Amino acid sequence: MKAQYQTPYIRKVETGMAHKAGKMADYTDTFQERIEGVSIDRLVKEFGSPLFVFSEKKIRERFRKVSGAFESRYPKVTFGWSYKTNYLDAVCALFHQEGAVAEVVSGMEYEKARRLGVPGSHIIFNGPCKSEADLRRAVADRARIHIDHMDELYLLEQIAKEVDRKIQVGIRINMDTGIYPQWSRFGFNLESGQAMAAARRIKKKNRLVLTGLHSHIGTYILDPDAYGRAIKKLMQFSQDVDEASGFKITYIDLGGGFPSRSRLKGSYHGPEIVVPPIEDYAEAITQALFTHAHKNLPELVLESGRSMIDSAGSMVSTIMASKRLPDGRKAYVADAGINLLPTSQWYKHHINFDREICGAGEPSVIYGPLCMNIDVIEEHMMLPALKPGTRMILSPVGAYNVTQWMQFIHARPAVVLIGENREIDLIREPEDLSDIVQRERLPKRLAQTPAIHRVVAA
């Protein structure tokens, strides 16, 4: 077969950034033909490309590892699965099977948990924007409600008056734990006295009962000791609340924030170096509880999301075309972009290919399919020439992508789950035009096909 002609070009020789060992940081010569023992070729032929693939084995293994790290160190631990991280029914059901309760931050997520059969008593209701209807339902179901601000507190007092019973609540607290920027938007600030003011208001009106403290100090926290500092402050506050109001704090909810094995863009070292093992977090948190508990040990509640699910998700994408940029770099267009992988804007996902690729590497960029200049999957990667049809496997992508993806230009793809015995289950069907237009309403005056006028040159 005659080789296709390519216009000659001149480019500067580049080797890419090197590690200390001298290896180019971005070059990859590995290839991956299977996910959890299932052929990628088979997956794409059956379900199309792009395609999200989740591993049931990795989900269960990771949950047991994280939960075991805490339960082996502390007698009272409850895990809440963070719905906002990935609220696919099958994913949530797996975590509930493993023993996690539901942690939700909206009425929509609350309804999703109830639809899956989770009783209200097994739902933790967080978030800054709970409607009155949301709160009334949560009160009726006896869910754990964490108050975010005074207006929510006032509303719950009114609801308690109407239902004629005291409602057990927790309050969310933000504080300085040495993590910056400090997450001060959510909850009541500890240092300024807002948190104590909320506790005193609850005591004064005598319609609510304060039983829990909730804090979420940030995301992708690389310092386990920050959680120990949070525990110290929360336990001191619980003692102050006891002395001031008589409320007994029975549980401390530390939220989440544990990092996954995703690599932050701009990070010189990979996650295998910078991310501490989960045991370090468990040790810092439980030791702080033992050290600072003033009477009875409180229940420890954790709402880990990213750390639990990220490594269980992969994205299969196909290279559709290539071109040469004006600066000499090779550019590739893939069928998945930031519409499906919004986390690619701040994470440098690991990329494998489904075949061995030979040849010299050159500086390359991988774009998604969108008509937007910011739709970049990989900004700089030393790659040999890729042919159209080459498939990329991006990982880890299990966290936040299937809750933040969007129907922009392209419909959303299928999602499959590979079982522990290599079963392949379609857990979300691919969308088509009907999913996009089903809730649209076209006024009758616009329903007629418009006449198309075009000017014909003389």
JSON list of N, CA and C in Angstrom, two decimals, residues 375-444:
[
{"chain": "A", "resi": 375, "resn": "ASP", "atom": "N", "xyz": [-10.77, 22.64, 25.37]},
{"chain": "A", "resi": 375, "resn": "ASP", "atom": "CA", "xyz": [-11.07, 21.20, 25.44]},
{"chain": "A", "resi": 375, "resn": "ASP", "atom": "C", "xyz": [-9.78, 20.39, 25.22]},
{"chain": "A", "resi": 376, "resn": "VAL", "atom": "N", "xyz": [-8.97, 20.33, 26.27]},
{"chain": "A", "resi": 376, "resn": "VAL", "atom": "CA", "xyz": [-7.67, 19.66, 26.19]},
{"chain": "A", "resi": 376, "resn": "VAL", "atom": "C", "xyz": [-7.63, 18.53, 27.21]},
{"chain": "A", "resi": 377, "resn": "ILE", "atom": "N", "xyz": [-7.32, 17.33, 26.74]},
{"chain": "A", "resi": 377, "resn": "ILE", "atom": "CA", "xyz": [-7.16, 16.18, 27.63]},
{"chain": "A", "resi": 377, "resn": "ILE", "atom": "C", "xyz": [-5.72, 16.08, 28.13]},
{"chain": "A", "resi": 378, "resn": "GLU", "atom": "N", "xyz": [-4.77, 16.30, 27.25]},
{"chain": "A", "resi": 378, "resn": "GLU", "atom": "CA", "xyz": [-3.35, 16.25, 27.63]},
{"chain": "A", "resi": 378, "resn": "GLU", "atom": "C", "xyz": [-2.61, 17.35, 26.88]},
{"chain": "A", "resi": 379, "resn": "GLU", "atom": "N", "xyz": [-1.98, 18.26, 27.64]},
{"chain": "A", "resi": 379, "resn": "GLU", "atom": "CA", "xyz": [-1.35, 19.43, 27.04]},
{"chain": "A", "resi": 379, "resn": "GLU", "atom": "C", "xyz": [0.02, 19.13, 26.45]},
{"chain": "A", "resi": 380, "resn": "HIS", "atom": "N", "xyz": [0.75, 18.22, 27.04]},
{"chain": "A", "resi": 380, "resn": "HIS", "atom": "CA", "xyz": [2.10, 17.94, 26.55]},
{"chain": "A", "resi": 380, "resn": "HIS", "atom": "C", "xyz": [2.45, 16.49, 26.88]},
{"chain": "A", "resi": 381, "resn": "MET", "atom": "N", "xyz": [2.64, 15.72, 25.83]},
{"chain": "A", "resi": 381, "resn": "MET", "atom": "CA", "xyz": [2.98, 14.32, 26.01]},
{"chain": "A", "resi": 381, "resn": "MET", "atom": "C", "xyz": [3.91, 13.90, 24.88]},
{"chain": "A", "resi": 382, "resn": "MET", "atom": "N", "xyz": [4.99, 13.25, 25.21]},
{"chain": "A", "resi": 382, "resn": "MET", "atom": "CA", "xyz": [5.90, 12.74, 24.19]},
{"chain": "A", "resi": 382, "resn": "MET", "atom": "C", "xyz": [5.32, 11.46, 23.63]},
{"chain": "A", "resi": 383, "resn": "LEU", "atom": "N", "xyz": [4.88, 11.49, 22.37]},
{"chain": "A", "resi": 383, "resn": "LEU", "atom": "CA", "xyz": [4.18, 10.35, 21.79]},
{"chain": "A", "resi": 383, "resn": "LEU", "atom": "C", "xyz": [4.73, 10.00, 20.42]},
{"chain": "A", "resi": 384, "resn": "PRO", "atom": "N", "xyz": [4.83, 8.70, 20.14]},
{"chain": "A", "resi": 384, "resn": "PRO", "atom": "CA", "xyz": [5.03, 8.29, 18.75]},
{"chain": "A", "resi": 384, "resn": "PRO", "atom": "C", "xyz": [3.77, 8.60, 17.95]},
{"chain": "A", "resi": 385, "resn": "ALA", "atom": "N", "xyz": [3.81, 8.47, 16.66]},
{"chain": "A", "resi": 385, "resn": "ALA", "atom": "CA", "xyz": [2.65, 8.76, 15.82]},
{"chain": "A", "resi": 385, "resn": "ALA", "atom": "C", "xyz": [1.50, 7.80, 16.14]},
{"chain": "A", "resi": 386, "resn": "LEU", "atom": "N", "xyz": [0.32, 8.36, 16.37]},
{"chain": "A", "resi": 386, "resn": "LEU", "atom": "CA", "xyz": [-0.88, 7.58, 16.65]},
{"chain": "A", "resi": 386, "resn": "LEU", "atom": "C", "xyz": [-1.77, 7.55, 15.42]},
{"chain": "A", "resi": 387, "resn": "LYS", "atom": "N", "xyz": [-2.29, 6.40, 15.08]},
{"chain": "A", "resi": 387, "resn": "LYS", "atom": "CA", "xyz": [-3.19, 6.27, 13.95]},
{"chain": "A", "resi": 387, "resn": "LYS", "atom": "C", "xyz": [-4.64, 6.44, 14.40]},
{"chain": "A", "resi": 388, "resn": "PRO", "atom": "N", "xyz": [-5.49, 7.00, 13.54]},
{"chain": "A", "resi": 388, "resn": "PRO", "atom": "CA", "xyz": [-6.92, 7.04, 13.87]},
{"chain": "A", "resi": 388, "resn": "PRO", "atom": "C", "xyz": [-7.42, 5.63, 14.19]},
{"chain": "A", "resi": 389, "resn": "GLY", "atom": "N", "xyz": [-8.25, 5.54, 15.21]},
{"chain": "A", "resi": 389, "resn": "GLY", "atom": "CA", "xyz": [-8.73, 4.24, 15.67]},
{"chain": "A", "resi": 389, "resn": "GLY", "atom": "C", "xyz": [-7.99, 3.73, 16.88]},
{"chain": "A", "resi": 390, "resn": "THR", "atom": "N", "xyz": [-6.82, 4.32, 17.20]},
{"chain": "A", "resi": 390, "resn": "THR", "atom": "CA", "xyz": [-6.11, 3.95, 18.41]},
{"chain": "A", "resi": 390, "resn": "THR", "atom": "C", "xyz": [-6.95, 4.33, 19.62]},
{"chain": "A", "resi": 391, "resn": "ARG", "atom": "N", "xyz": [-7.02, 3.45, 20.58]},
{"chain": "A", "resi": 391, "resn": "ARG", "atom": "CA", "xyz": [-7.86, 3.72, 21.75]},
{"chain": "A", "resi": 391, "resn": "ARG", "atom": "C", "xyz": [-6.98, 4.08, 22.95]},
{"chain": "A", "resi": 392, "resn": "MET", "atom": "N", "xyz": [-7.42, 5.09, 23.66]},
{"chain": "A", "resi": 392, "resn": "MET", "atom": "CA", "xyz": [-6.76, 5.49, 24.90]},
{"chain": "A", "resi": 392, "resn": "MET", "atom": "C", "xyz": [-7.56, 4.97, 26.09]},
{"chain": "A", "resi": 393, "resn": "ILE", "atom": "N", "xyz": [-6.85, 4.60, 27.15]},
{"chain": "A", "resi": 393, "resn": "ILE", "atom": "CA", "xyz": [-7.49, 4.23, 28.40]},
{"chain": "A", "resi": 393, "resn": "ILE", "atom": "C", "xyz": [-7.00, 5.21, 29.44]},
{"chain": "A", "resi": 394, "resn": "LEU", "atom": "N", "xyz": [-7.90, 6.09, 29.91]},
{"chain": "A", "resi": 394, "resn": "LEU", "atom": "CA", "xyz": [-7.56, 7.11, 30.89]},
{"chain": "A", "resi": 394, "resn": "LEU", "atom": "C", "xyz": [-8.01, 6.68, 32.27]},
{"chain": "A", "resi": 395, "resn": "SER", "atom": "N", "xyz": [-7.15, 6.89, 33.27]},
{"chain": "A", "resi": 395, "resn": "SER", "atom": "CA", "xyz": [-7.48, 6.52, 34.64]},
{"chain": "A", "resi": 395, "resn": "SER", "atom": "C", "xyz": [-6.62, 7.33, 35.61]},
{"chain": "A", "resi": 396, "resn": "PRO", "atom": "N", "xyz": [-7.04, 7.45, 36.88]},
{"chain": "A", "resi": 396, "resn": "PRO", "atom": "CA", "xyz": [-8.36, 7.09, 37.40]},
{"chain": "A", "resi": 396, "resn": "PRO", "atom": "C", "xyz": [-9.37, 8.20, 37.12]},
{"chain": "A", "resi": 397, "resn": "VAL", "atom": "N", "xyz": [-10.60, 7.84, 36.77]},
{"chain": "A", "resi": 397, "resn": "VAL", "atom": "CA", "xyz": [-11.61, 8.85, 36.42]},
{"chain": "A", "resi": 397, "resn": "VAL", "atom": "C", "xyz": [-12.95, 8.56, 37.09]},
{"chain": "A", "resi": 398, "resn": "GLY", "atom": "N", "xyz": [-12.93, 7.78, 38.17]},
{"chain": "A", "resi": 398, "resn": "GLY", "atom": "CA", "xyz": [-14.19, 7.35, 38.79]},
{"chain": "A", "resi": 398, "resn": "GLY", "atom": "C", "xyz": [-14.90, 8.41, 39.60]},
{"chain": "A", "resi": 399, "resn": "ALA", "atom": "N", "xyz": [-14.17, 9.46, 40.01]},
{"chain": "A", "resi": 399, "resn": "ALA", "atom": "CA", "xyz": [-14.75, 10.47, 40.89]},
{"chain": "A", "resi": 399, "resn": "ALA", "atom": "C", "xyz": [-15.15, 11.72, 40.13]},
{"chain": "A", "resi": 400, "resn": "TYR", "atom": "N", "xyz": [-16.37, 12.15, 40.33]},
{"chain": "A", "resi": 400, "resn": "TYR", "atom": "CA", "xyz": [-16.92, 13.44, 39.88]},
{"chain": "A", "resi": 400, "resn": "TYR", "atom": "C", "xyz": [-17.16, 13.57, 38.39]},
{"chain": "A", "resi": 401, "resn": "ASN", "atom": "N", "xyz": [-16.63, 12.70, 37.56]},
{"chain": "A", "resi": 401, "resn": "ASN", "atom": "CA", "xyz": [-16.85, 12.87, 36.12]},
{"chain": "A", "resi": 401, "resn": "ASN", "atom": "C", "xyz": [-18.28, 12.54, 35.71]},
{"chain": "A", "resi": 402, "resn": "VAL", "atom": "N", "xyz": [-18.84, 11.44, 36.22]},
{"chain": "A", "resi": 402, "resn": "VAL", "atom": "CA", "xyz": [-20.21, 11.09, 35.81]},
{"chain": "A", "resi": 402, "resn": "VAL", "atom": "C", "xyz": [-21.28, 11.83, 36.61]},
{"chain": "A", "resi": 403, "resn": "THR", "atom": "N", "xyz": [-20.87, 12.76, 37.48]},
{"chain": "A", "resi": 403, "resn": "THR", "atom": "CA", "xyz": [-21.85, 13.67, 38.07]},
{"chain": "A", "resi": 403, "resn": "THR", "atom": "C", "xyz": [-21.70, 15.08, 37.52]},
{"chain": "A", "resi": 404, "resn": "GLN", "atom": "N", "xyz": [-20.54, 15.39, 36.95]},
{"chain": "A", "resi": 404, "resn": "GLN", "atom": "CA", "xyz": [-20.32, 16.73, 36.40]},
{"chain": "A", "resi": 404, "resn": "GLN", "atom": "C", "xyz": [-20.28, 16.74, 34.86]},
{"chain": "A", "resi": 405, "resn": "TRP", "atom": "N", "xyz": [-20.41, 15.58, 34.23]},
{"chain": "A", "resi": 405, "resn": "TRP", "atom": "CA", "xyz": [-20.40, 15.55, 32.76]},
{"chain": "A", "resi": 405, "resn": "TRP", "atom": "C", "xyz": [-21.59, 16.34, 32.20]},
{"chain": "A", "resi": 406, "resn": "MET", "atom": "N", "xyz": [-21.56, 16.62, 30.91]},
{"chain": "A", "resi": 406, "resn": "MET", "atom": "CA", "xyz": [-22.61, 17.47, 30.35]},
{"chain": "A", "resi": 406, "resn": "MET", "atom": "C", "xyz": [-22.95, 17.07, 28.92]},
{"chain": "A", "resi": 407, "resn": "GLN", "atom": "N", "xyz": [-24.15, 17.45, 28.52]},
{"chain": "A", "resi": 407, "resn": "GLN", "atom": "CA", "xyz": [-24.62, 17.22, 27.15]},
{"chain": "A", "resi": 407, "resn": "GLN", "atom": "C", "xyz": [-24.29, 18.45, 26.32]},
{"chain": "A", "resi": 408, "resn": "PHE", "atom": "N", "xyz": [-23.04, 18.63, 26.04]},
{"chain": "A", "resi": 408, "resn": "PHE", "atom": "CA", "xyz": [-22.62, 19.77, 25.24]},
{"chain": "A", "resi": 408, "resn": "PHE", "atom": "C", "xyz": [-22.05, 19.27, 23.92]},
{"chain": "A", "resi": 409, "resn": "ILE", "atom": "N", "xyz": [-22.76, 19.51, 22.85]},
{"chain": "A", "resi": 409, "resn": "ILE", "atom": "CA", "xyz": [-22.40, 19.11, 21.49]},
{"chain": "A", "resi": 409, "resn": "ILE", "atom": "C", "xyz": [-22.60, 17.61, 21.28]},
{"chain": "A", "resi": 410, "resn": "HIS", "atom": "N", "xyz": [-22.24, 16.80, 22.27]},
{"chain": "A", "resi": 410, "resn": "HIS", "atom": "CA", "xyz": [-22.37, 15.35, 22.15]},
{"chain": "A", "resi": 410, "resn": "HIS", "atom": "C", "xyz": [-23.24, 14.80, 23.27]},
{"chain": "A", "resi": 411, "resn": "ALA", "atom": "N", "xyz": [-24.00, 13.76, 22.98]},
{"chain": "A", "resi": 411, "resn": "ALA", "atom": "CA", "xyz": [-24.74, 13.05, 24.01]},
{"chain": "A", "resi": 411, "resn": "ALA", "atom": "C", "xyz": [-23.77, 12.27, 24.88]},
{"chain": "A", "resi": 412, "resn": "ARG", "atom": "N", "xyz": [-24.20, 11.94, 26.09]},
{"chain": "A", "resi": 412, "resn": "ARG", "atom": "CA", "xyz": [-23.34, 11.24, 27.03]},
{"chain": "A", "resi": 412, "resn": "ARG", "atom": "C", "xyz": [-23.31, 9.74, 26.72]},
{"chain": "A", "resi": 413, "resn": "PRO", "atom": "N", "xyz": [-22.16, 9.09, 26.94]},
{"chain": "A", "resi": 413, "resn": "PRO", "atom": "CA", "xyz": [-21.98, 7.71, 26.50]},
{"chain": "A", "resi": 413, "resn": "PRO", "atom": "C", "xyz": [-22.47, 6.69, 27.52]},
{"chain": "A", "resi": 414, "resn": "ALA", "atom": "N", "xyz": [-22.28, 5.44, 27.18]},
{"chain": "A", "resi": 414, "resn": "ALA", "atom": "CA", "xyz": [-22.65, 4.33, 28.06]},
{"chain": "A", "resi": 414, "resn": "ALA", "atom": "C", "xyz": [-21.67, 4.22, 29.22]},
{"chain": "A", "resi": 415, "resn": "VAL", "atom": "N", "xyz": [-22.15, 3.58, 30.28]},
{"chain": "A", "resi": 415, "resn": "VAL", "atom": "CA", "xyz": [-21.31, 3.24, 31.43]},
{"chain": "A", "resi": 415, "resn": "VAL", "atom": "C", "xyz": [-21.52, 1.76, 31.73]},
{"chain": "A", "resi": 416, "resn": "VAL", "atom": "N", "xyz": [-20.42, 1.03, 31.88]},
{"chain": "A", "resi": 416, "resn": "VAL", "atom": "CA", "xyz": [-20.53, -0.39, 32.17]},
{"chain": "A", "resi": 416, "resn": "VAL", "atom": "C", "xyz": [-19.80, -0.71, 33.47]},
{"chain": "A", "resi": 417, "resn": "LEU", "atom": "N", "xyz": [-20.23, -1.78, 34.10]},
{"chain": "A", "resi": 417, "resn": "LEU", "atom": "CA", "xyz": [-19.61, -2.28, 35.32]},
{"chain": "A", "resi": 417, "resn": "LEU", "atom": "C", "xyz": [-19.12, -3.70, 35.06]},
{"chain": "A", "resi": 418, "resn": "ILE", "atom": "N", "xyz": [-17.84, -3.94, 35.34]},
{"chain": "A", "resi": 418, "resn": "ILE", "atom": "CA", "xyz": [-17.29, -5.28, 35.22]},
{"chain": "A", "resi": 418, "resn": "ILE", "atom": "C", "xyz": [-17.33, -5.93, 36.60]},
{"chain": "A", "resi": 419, "resn": "GLY", "atom": "N", "xyz": [-18.04, -7.05, 36.69]},
{"chain": "A", "resi": 419, "resn": "GLY", "atom": "CA", "xyz": [-18.21, -7.73, 37.97]},
{"chain": "A", "resi": 419, "resn": "GLY", "atom": "C", "xyz": [-16.98, -8.49, 38.39]},
{"chain": "A", "resi": 420, "resn": "GLU", "atom": "N", "xyz": [-17.04, -9.02, 39.61]},
{"chain": "A", "resi": 420, "resn": "GLU", "atom": "CA", "xyz": [-15.90, -9.74, 40.16]},
{"chain": "A", "resi": 420, "resn": "GLU", "atom": "C", "xyz": [-15.61, -11.02, 39.40]},
{"chain": "A", "resi": 421, "resn": "ASN", "atom": "N", "xyz": [-16.60, -11.55, 38.70]},
{"chain": "A", "resi": 421, "resn": "ASN", "atom": "CA", "xyz": [-16.40, -12.74, 37.87]},
{"chain": "A", "resi": 421, "resn": "ASN", "atom": "C", "xyz": [-16.40, -12.38, 36.38]},
{"chain": "A", "resi": 422, "resn": "ARG", "atom": "N", "xyz": [-16.03, -11.13, 36.09]},
{"chain": "A", "resi": 422, "resn": "ARG", "atom": "CA", "xyz": [-15.93, -10.61, 34.73]},
{"chain": "A", "resi": 422, "resn": "ARG", "atom": "C", "xyz": [-17.27, -10.48, 34.03]},
{"chain": "A", "resi": 423, "resn": "GLU", "atom": "N", "xyz": [-18.35, -10.41, 34.83]},
{"chain": "A", "resi": 423, "resn": "GLU", "atom": "CA", "xyz": [-19.64, -10.10, 34.22]},
{"chain": "A", "resi": 423, "resn": "GLU", "atom": "C", "xyz": [-19.59, -8.66, 33.68]},
{"chain": "A", "resi": 424, "resn": "ILE", "atom": "N", "xyz": [-20.27, -8.42, 32.59]},
{"chain": "A", "resi": 424, "resn": "ILE", "atom": "CA", "xyz": [-20.32, -7.07, 32.03]},
{"chain": "A", "resi": 424, "resn": "ILE", "atom": "C", "xyz": [-21.76, -6.60, 32.09]},
{"chain": "A", "resi": 425, "resn": "ASP", "atom": "N", "xyz": [-22.01, -5.58, 32.89]},
{"chain": "A", "resi": 425, "resn": "ASP", "atom": "CA", "xyz": [-23.35, -5.03, 33.03]},
{"chain": "A", "resi": 425, "resn": "ASP", "atom": "C", "xyz": [-23.38, -3.60, 32.54]},
{"chain": "A", "resi": 426, "resn": "LEU", "atom": "N", "xyz": [-24.36, -3.31, 31.70]},
{"chain": "A", "resi": 426, "resn": "LEU", "atom": "CA", "xyz": [-24.61, -1.94, 31.26]},
{"chain": "A", "resi": 426, "resn": "LEU", "atom": "C", "xyz": [-25.36, -1.24, 32.39]},
{"chain": "A", "resi": 427, "resn": "ILE", "atom": "N", "xyz": [-24.72, -0.30, 33.09]},
{"chain": "A", "resi": 427, "resn": "ILE", "atom": "CA", "xyz": [-25.37, 0.34, 34.24]},
{"chain": "A", "resi": 427, "resn": "ILE", "atom": "C", "xyz": [-25.91, 1.73, 33.90]},
{"chain": "A", "resi": 428, "resn": "ARG", "atom": "N", "xyz": [-25.58, 2.22, 32.72]},
{"chain": "A", "resi": 428, "resn": "ARG", "atom": "CA", "xyz": [-26.24, 3.44, 32.21]},
{"chain": "A", "resi": 428, "resn": "ARG", "atom": "C", "xyz": [-26.19, 3.41, 30.70]},
{"chain": "A", "resi": 429, "resn": "GLU", "atom": "N", "xyz": [-27.35, 3.47, 30.07]},
{"chain": "A", "resi": 429, "resn": "GLU", "atom": "CA", "xyz": [-27.42, 3.39, 28.62]},
{"chain": "A", "resi": 429, "resn": "GLU", "atom": "C", "xyz": [-26.85, 4.67, 27.99]},
{"chain": "A", "resi": 430, "resn": "PRO", "atom": "N", "xyz": [-26.31, 4.55, 26.78]},
{"chain": "A", "resi": 430, "resn": "PRO", "atom": "CA", "xyz": [-25.86, 5.77, 26.09]},
{"chain": "A", "resi": 430, "resn": "PRO", "atom": "C", "xyz": [-27.05, 6.63, 25.74]},
{"chain": "A", "resi": 431, "resn": "GLU", "atom": "N", "xyz": [-26.87, 7.92, 25.78]},
{"chain": "A", "resi": 431, "resn": "GLU", "atom": "CA", "xyz": [-27.95, 8.84, 25.45]},
{"chain": "A", "resi": 431, "resn": "GLU", "atom": "C", "xyz": [-28.02, 9.05, 23.94]},
{"chain": "A", "resi": 432, "resn": "ASP", "atom": "N", "xyz": [-29.19, 9.51, 23.49]},
{"chain": "A", "resi": 432, "resn": "ASP", "atom": "CA", "xyz": [-29.36, 9.92, 22.10]},
{"chain": "A", "resi": 432, "resn": "ASP", "atom": "C", "xyz": [-30.13, 11.24, 22.10]},
{"chain": "A", "resi": 433, "resn": "LEU", "atom": "N", "xyz": [-30.55, 11.68, 20.93]},
{"chain": "A", "resi": 433, "resn": "LEU", "atom": "CA", "xyz": [-31.21, 12.97, 20.83]},
{"chain": "A", "resi": 433, "resn": "LEU", "atom": "C", "xyz": [-32.47, 13.06, 21.68]},
{"chain": "A", "resi": 434, "resn": "SER", "atom": "N", "xyz": [-33.16, 11.93, 21.84]},
{"chain": "A", "resi": 434, "resn": "SER", "atom": "CA", "xyz": [-34.40, 11.96, 22.62]},
{"chain": "A", "resi": 434, "resn": "SER", "atom": "C", "xyz": [-34.16, 12.37, 24.07]},
{"chain": "A", "resi": 435, "resn": "ASP", "atom": "N", "xyz": [-33.00, 12.00, 24.63]},
{"chain": "A", "resi": 435, "resn": "ASP", "atom": "CA", "xyz": [-32.69, 12.38, 26.00]},
{"chain": "A", "resi": 435, "resn": "ASP", "atom": "C", "xyz": [-32.49, 13.89, 26.12]},
{"chain": "A", "resi": 436, "resn": "ILE", "atom": "N", "xyz": [-32.05, 14.51, 25.05]},
{"chain": "A", "resi": 436, "resn": "ILE", "atom": "CA", "xyz": [-31.77, 15.93, 25.08]},
{"chain": "A", "resi": 436, "resn": "ILE", "atom": "C", "xyz": [-33.03, 16.76, 24.86]},
{"chain": "A", "resi": 437, "resn": "VAL", "atom": "N", "xyz": [-33.94, 16.27, 24.01]},
{"chain": "A", "resi": 437, "resn": "VAL", "atom": "CA", "xyz": [-35.10, 17.09, 23.63]},
{"chain": "A", "resi": 437, "resn": "VAL", "atom": "C", "xyz": [-36.38, 16.68, 24.36]},
{"chain": "A", "resi": 438, "resn": "GLN", "atom": "N", "xyz": [-36.37, 15.62, 25.16]},
{"chain": "A", "resi": 438, "resn": "GLN", "atom": "CA", "xyz": [-37.62, 15.09, 25.70]},
{"chain": "A", "resi": 438, "resn": "GLN", "atom": "C", "xyz": [-38.37, 16.09, 26.59]},
{"chain": "A", "resi": 439, "resn": "ARG", "atom": "N", "xyz": [-37.67, 17.02, 27.20]},
{"chain": "A", "resi": 439, "resn": "ARG", "atom": "CA", "xyz": [-38.35, 17.99, 28.06]},
{"chain": "A", "resi": 439, "resn": "ARG", "atom": "C", "xyz": [-38.51, 19.36, 27.38]},
{"chain": "A", "resi": 440, "resn": "GLU", "atom": "N", "xyz": [-38.12, 19.44, 26.14]},
{"chain": "A", "resi": 440, "resn": "GLU", "atom": "CA", "xyz": [-38.32, 20.70, 25.41]},
{"chain": "A", "resi": 440, "resn": "GLU", "atom": "C", "xyz": [-39.76, 20.80, 24.93]},
{"chain": "A", "resi": 441, "resn": "ARG", "atom": "N", "xyz": [-40.25, 22.01, 24.79]},
{"chain": "A", "resi": 441, "resn": "ARG", "atom": "CA", "xyz": [-41.60, 22.27, 24.29]},
{"chain": "A", "resi": 441, "resn": "ARG", "atom": "C", "xyz": [-41.50, 23.31, 23.18]},
{"chain": "A", "resi": 442, "resn": "LEU", "atom": "N", "xyz": [-41.95, 22.95, 21.98]},
{"chain": "A", "resi": 442, "resn": "LEU", "atom": "CA", "xyz": [-41.88, 23.85, 20.83]},
{"chain": "A", "resi": 442, "resn": "LEU", "atom": "C", "xyz": [-43.23, 24.54, 20.65]},
{"chain": "A", "resi": 443, "resn": "PRO", "atom": "N", "xyz": [-43.29, 25.86, 20.77]},
{"chain": "A", "resi": 443, "resn": "PRO", "atom": "CA", "xyz": [-44.55, 26.57, 20.56]},
{"chain": "A", "resi": 443, "resn": "PRO", "atom": "C", "xyz": [-45.12, 26.28, 19.17]},
{"chain": "A", "resi": 444, "resn": "LYS", "atom": "N", "xyz": [-46.47, 26.23, 19.09]},
{"chain": "A", "resi": 444, "resn": "LYS", "atom": "CA", "xyz": [-47.12, 25.89, 17.82]},
{"chain": "A", "resi": 444, "resn": "LYS", "atom": "C", "xyz": [-46.74, 26.84, 16.70]}
]
